[in-house]
XYZ file of C-alpha atoms in Angstrom:
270
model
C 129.585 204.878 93.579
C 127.327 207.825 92.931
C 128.799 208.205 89.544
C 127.707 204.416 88.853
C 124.398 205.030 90.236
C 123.945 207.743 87.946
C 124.974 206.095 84.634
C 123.043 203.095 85.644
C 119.317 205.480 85.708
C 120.663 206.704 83.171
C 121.061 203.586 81.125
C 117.700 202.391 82.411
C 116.103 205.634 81.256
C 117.417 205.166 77.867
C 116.331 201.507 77.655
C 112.929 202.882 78.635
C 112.796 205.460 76.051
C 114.421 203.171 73.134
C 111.615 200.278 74.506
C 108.592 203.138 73.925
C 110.266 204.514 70.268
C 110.598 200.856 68.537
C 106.657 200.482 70.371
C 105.214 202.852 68.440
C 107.394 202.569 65.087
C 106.122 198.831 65.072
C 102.407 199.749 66.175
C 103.254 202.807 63.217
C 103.690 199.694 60.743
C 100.525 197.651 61.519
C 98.991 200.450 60.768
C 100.832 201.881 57.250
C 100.312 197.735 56.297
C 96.715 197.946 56.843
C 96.402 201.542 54.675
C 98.716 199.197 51.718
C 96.190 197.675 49.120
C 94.956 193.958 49.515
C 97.153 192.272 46.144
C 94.232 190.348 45.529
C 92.831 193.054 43.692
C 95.432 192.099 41.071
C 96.204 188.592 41.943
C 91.978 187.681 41.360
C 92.112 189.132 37.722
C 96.148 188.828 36.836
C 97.165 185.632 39.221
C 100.836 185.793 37.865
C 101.782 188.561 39.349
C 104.754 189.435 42.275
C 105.671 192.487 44.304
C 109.245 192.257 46.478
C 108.514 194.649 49.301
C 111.609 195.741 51.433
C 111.583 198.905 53.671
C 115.229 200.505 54.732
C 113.328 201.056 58.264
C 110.818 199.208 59.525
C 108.287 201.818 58.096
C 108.364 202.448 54.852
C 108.890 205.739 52.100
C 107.836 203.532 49.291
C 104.132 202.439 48.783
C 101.986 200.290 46.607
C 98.525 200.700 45.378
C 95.652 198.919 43.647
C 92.253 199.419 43.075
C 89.667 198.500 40.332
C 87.418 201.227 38.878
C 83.729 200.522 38.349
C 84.812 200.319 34.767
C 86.498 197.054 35.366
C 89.686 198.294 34.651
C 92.905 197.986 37.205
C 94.734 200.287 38.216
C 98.009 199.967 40.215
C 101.118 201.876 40.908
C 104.382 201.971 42.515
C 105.500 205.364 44.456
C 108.488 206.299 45.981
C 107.963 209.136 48.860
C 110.893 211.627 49.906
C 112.891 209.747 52.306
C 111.805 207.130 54.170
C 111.748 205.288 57.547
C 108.663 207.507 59.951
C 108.949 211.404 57.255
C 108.318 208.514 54.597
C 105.674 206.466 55.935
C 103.710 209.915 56.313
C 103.843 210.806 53.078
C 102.684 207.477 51.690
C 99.384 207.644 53.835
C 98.925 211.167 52.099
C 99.862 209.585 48.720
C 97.434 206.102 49.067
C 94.585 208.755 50.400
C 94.894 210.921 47.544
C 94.818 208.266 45.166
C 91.779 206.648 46.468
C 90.103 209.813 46.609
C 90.914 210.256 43.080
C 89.867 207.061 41.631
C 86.980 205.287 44.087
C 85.502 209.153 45.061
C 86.245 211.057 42.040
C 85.807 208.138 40.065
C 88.752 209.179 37.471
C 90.280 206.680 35.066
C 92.710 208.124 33.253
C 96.222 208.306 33.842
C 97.475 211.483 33.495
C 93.886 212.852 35.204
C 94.597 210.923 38.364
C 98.615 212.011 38.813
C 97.197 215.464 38.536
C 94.793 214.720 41.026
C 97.309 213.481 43.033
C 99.769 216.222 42.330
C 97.204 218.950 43.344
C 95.901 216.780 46.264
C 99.855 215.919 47.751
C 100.456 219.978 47.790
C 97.155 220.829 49.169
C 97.400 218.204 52.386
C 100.882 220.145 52.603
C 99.870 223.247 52.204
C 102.575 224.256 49.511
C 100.860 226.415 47.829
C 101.041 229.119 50.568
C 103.919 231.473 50.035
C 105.693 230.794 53.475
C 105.374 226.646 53.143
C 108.970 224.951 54.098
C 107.227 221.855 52.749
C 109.724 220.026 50.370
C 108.122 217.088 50.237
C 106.609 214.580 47.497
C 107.179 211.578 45.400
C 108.113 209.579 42.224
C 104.923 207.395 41.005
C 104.966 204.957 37.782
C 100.545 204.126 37.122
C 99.099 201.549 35.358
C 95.680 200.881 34.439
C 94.997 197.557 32.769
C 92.308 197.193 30.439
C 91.938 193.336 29.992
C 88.671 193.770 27.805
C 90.500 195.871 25.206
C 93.956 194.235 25.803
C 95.720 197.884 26.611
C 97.266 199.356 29.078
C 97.486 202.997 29.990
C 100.465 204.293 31.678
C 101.410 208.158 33.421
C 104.734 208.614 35.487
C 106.345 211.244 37.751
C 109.873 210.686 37.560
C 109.627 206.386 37.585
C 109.393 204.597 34.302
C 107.573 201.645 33.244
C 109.132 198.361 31.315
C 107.790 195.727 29.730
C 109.610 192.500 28.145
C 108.059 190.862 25.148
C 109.335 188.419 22.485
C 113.162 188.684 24.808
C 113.272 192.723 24.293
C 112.656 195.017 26.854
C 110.890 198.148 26.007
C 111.303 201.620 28.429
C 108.349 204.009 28.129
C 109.517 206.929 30.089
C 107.593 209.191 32.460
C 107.364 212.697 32.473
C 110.534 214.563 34.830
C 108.210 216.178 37.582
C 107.678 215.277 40.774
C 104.426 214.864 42.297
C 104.260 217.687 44.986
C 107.092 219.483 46.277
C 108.079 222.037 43.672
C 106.153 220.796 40.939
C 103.533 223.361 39.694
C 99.997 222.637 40.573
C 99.107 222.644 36.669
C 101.521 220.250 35.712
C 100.542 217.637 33.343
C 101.955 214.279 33.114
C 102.150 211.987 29.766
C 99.795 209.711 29.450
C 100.827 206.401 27.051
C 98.724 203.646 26.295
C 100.163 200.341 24.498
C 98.363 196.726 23.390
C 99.408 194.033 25.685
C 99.711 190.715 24.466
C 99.591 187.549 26.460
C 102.615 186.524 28.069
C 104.406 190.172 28.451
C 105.876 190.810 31.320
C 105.568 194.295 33.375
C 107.108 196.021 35.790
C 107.086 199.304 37.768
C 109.590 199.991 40.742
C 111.179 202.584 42.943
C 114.687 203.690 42.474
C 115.905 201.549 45.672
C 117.082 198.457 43.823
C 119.356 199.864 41.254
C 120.826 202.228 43.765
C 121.776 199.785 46.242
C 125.682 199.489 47.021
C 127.667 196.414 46.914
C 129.274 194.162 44.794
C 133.357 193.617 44.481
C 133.734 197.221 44.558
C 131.159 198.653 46.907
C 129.331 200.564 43.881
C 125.407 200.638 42.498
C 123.837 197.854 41.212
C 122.614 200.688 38.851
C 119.714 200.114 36.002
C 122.125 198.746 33.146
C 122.486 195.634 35.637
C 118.802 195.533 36.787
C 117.208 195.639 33.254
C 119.845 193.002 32.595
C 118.186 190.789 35.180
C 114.833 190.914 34.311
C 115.580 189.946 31.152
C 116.985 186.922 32.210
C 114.359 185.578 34.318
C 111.313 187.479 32.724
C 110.144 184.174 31.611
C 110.217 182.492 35.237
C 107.105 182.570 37.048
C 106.430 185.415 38.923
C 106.968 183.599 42.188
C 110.242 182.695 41.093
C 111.371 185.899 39.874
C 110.674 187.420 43.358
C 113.155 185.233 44.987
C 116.064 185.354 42.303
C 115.354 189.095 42.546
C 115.748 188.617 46.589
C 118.402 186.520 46.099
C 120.815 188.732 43.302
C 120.176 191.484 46.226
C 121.363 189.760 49.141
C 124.417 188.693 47.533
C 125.185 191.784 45.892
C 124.622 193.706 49.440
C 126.512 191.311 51.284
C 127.238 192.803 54.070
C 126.521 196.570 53.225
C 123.428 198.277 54.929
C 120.105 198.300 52.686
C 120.392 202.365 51.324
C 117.125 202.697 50.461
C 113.642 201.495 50.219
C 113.108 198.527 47.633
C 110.222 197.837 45.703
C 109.763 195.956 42.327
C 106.446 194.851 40.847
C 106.148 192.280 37.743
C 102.541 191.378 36.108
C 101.907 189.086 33.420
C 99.633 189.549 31.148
């Protein structure tokens, strides 16, 4: 009878202390969705737009970001933060501050400028630049800036590319293989590209999360061959629509496999 009574504080102890974690790992995500950007910001100037947002955890490792520069141009990005769940959701407050101090206090607009900024302002917050620092930690980033007036876009990436479909063929621009933060050298420069838009292309920038998500017949990655192969095929949907096959081909290639990582997949058109 004691045992029982002891496994059954026990139990109750637990429940407490499970009840109190999941408390603050919700209150934790009001408060990394109030840091995320307002999509209006977009949405106001590019209405056709989409962005399929699915954290492993109920925090998330991978972020998006908006702003518009006094300039008038747009800027937004998709980042990918080591790990994710609470370490990531961290790292993308460091990662949305650094990039707002970049672009609405240091008012740059230029791509490569800003993922320096970000680069130098990720190791500083983490202090890697001392000698002794443990810290490991950064994250992949694919930047756009849109400029509408001049039809162009300008585009810098750590590690995450960007695509964009036009006329049925889907073009890769690459980014340049550093990190932001973690080992990456606090001079490192990343590539800035810059391309004409035309109306109706279709753009995307993502995190790693989709194409690396298990399932299928044989329990194996959905992998990029298969995910460039699917925005192809619905590039032309609206973006709505896209979001939801994109939902959709997930869940059914998941099934009944555990989400591995993060997810998140933007689409503009222009």
């Amino acid at each position: 009878k004691k045992a029982n009574n002891s496994l059954s504080l026990a139990y109750k102890e637990i429940e407490v202390q499970n009840k109190d974690i999941t408390d603050s790992i919700n209150y934790a995500k009001q408060i990394q969705r109030a840091r995320l950007s307002n999509p209006s910001i977009i949405l106001n100037h590019l209405p056709d737009a989409f962005g399929l947002y699915k954290p492993k955890d109920v925090v998330s490792g991978d972020f998006y970001w908006f702003a518009e520069h006094e300039s008038g141009k747009l800027l937004m990005a998709a980042a990918d933060c080591t790990g994710h769940g609470i370490p990531g959701a961290f790292m993308s407050l460091i990662g949305i501050d650094e990039l707002n101090h970049a672009v609405l206090e240091k008012r740059l607009c230029d791509a490569s400028a800003i993922l320096s900024s970000l680069n130098k302002g990720v190791k500083k917050a983490l202090r890697q630049n001392e000698e002794n620092s443990m810290s490991r930690d950064g994250m992949d980033i694919a930047l756009i800036i849109f400029d509408l007036k001049n039809n162009t876009i300008e585009y810098a990436g750590a590690n995450r590319p960007l695509y964009y479909i036009r006329e049925n063929t889907l073009n890769e621009i690459p980014p340049t293989k550093a990190a932001i933060g973690g080992t990456t050298s606090n001079d490192q420069e990343f590539k800035s590209h810059v391309r004409e838009i035309k109306k109706n292309d279709m753009i995307y920038v993502f995190t790693d999360g989709f194409a690396d998500q298990f399932g299928g017949e044989s329990g194996k990655k959905f992998m990029t061959k298969r995910f460039k192969d699917l925005l192809l095929s619905i590039h032309h949907k609206p973006a709505t629509e896209q979001e939801a096959i994109l939902e959709k081909s997930l869940e059914e290639w998941k099934k009944e496999v555990s989400q591995v990582d993060d997810i998140l997949v933007m689409g503009v058109r222009i």
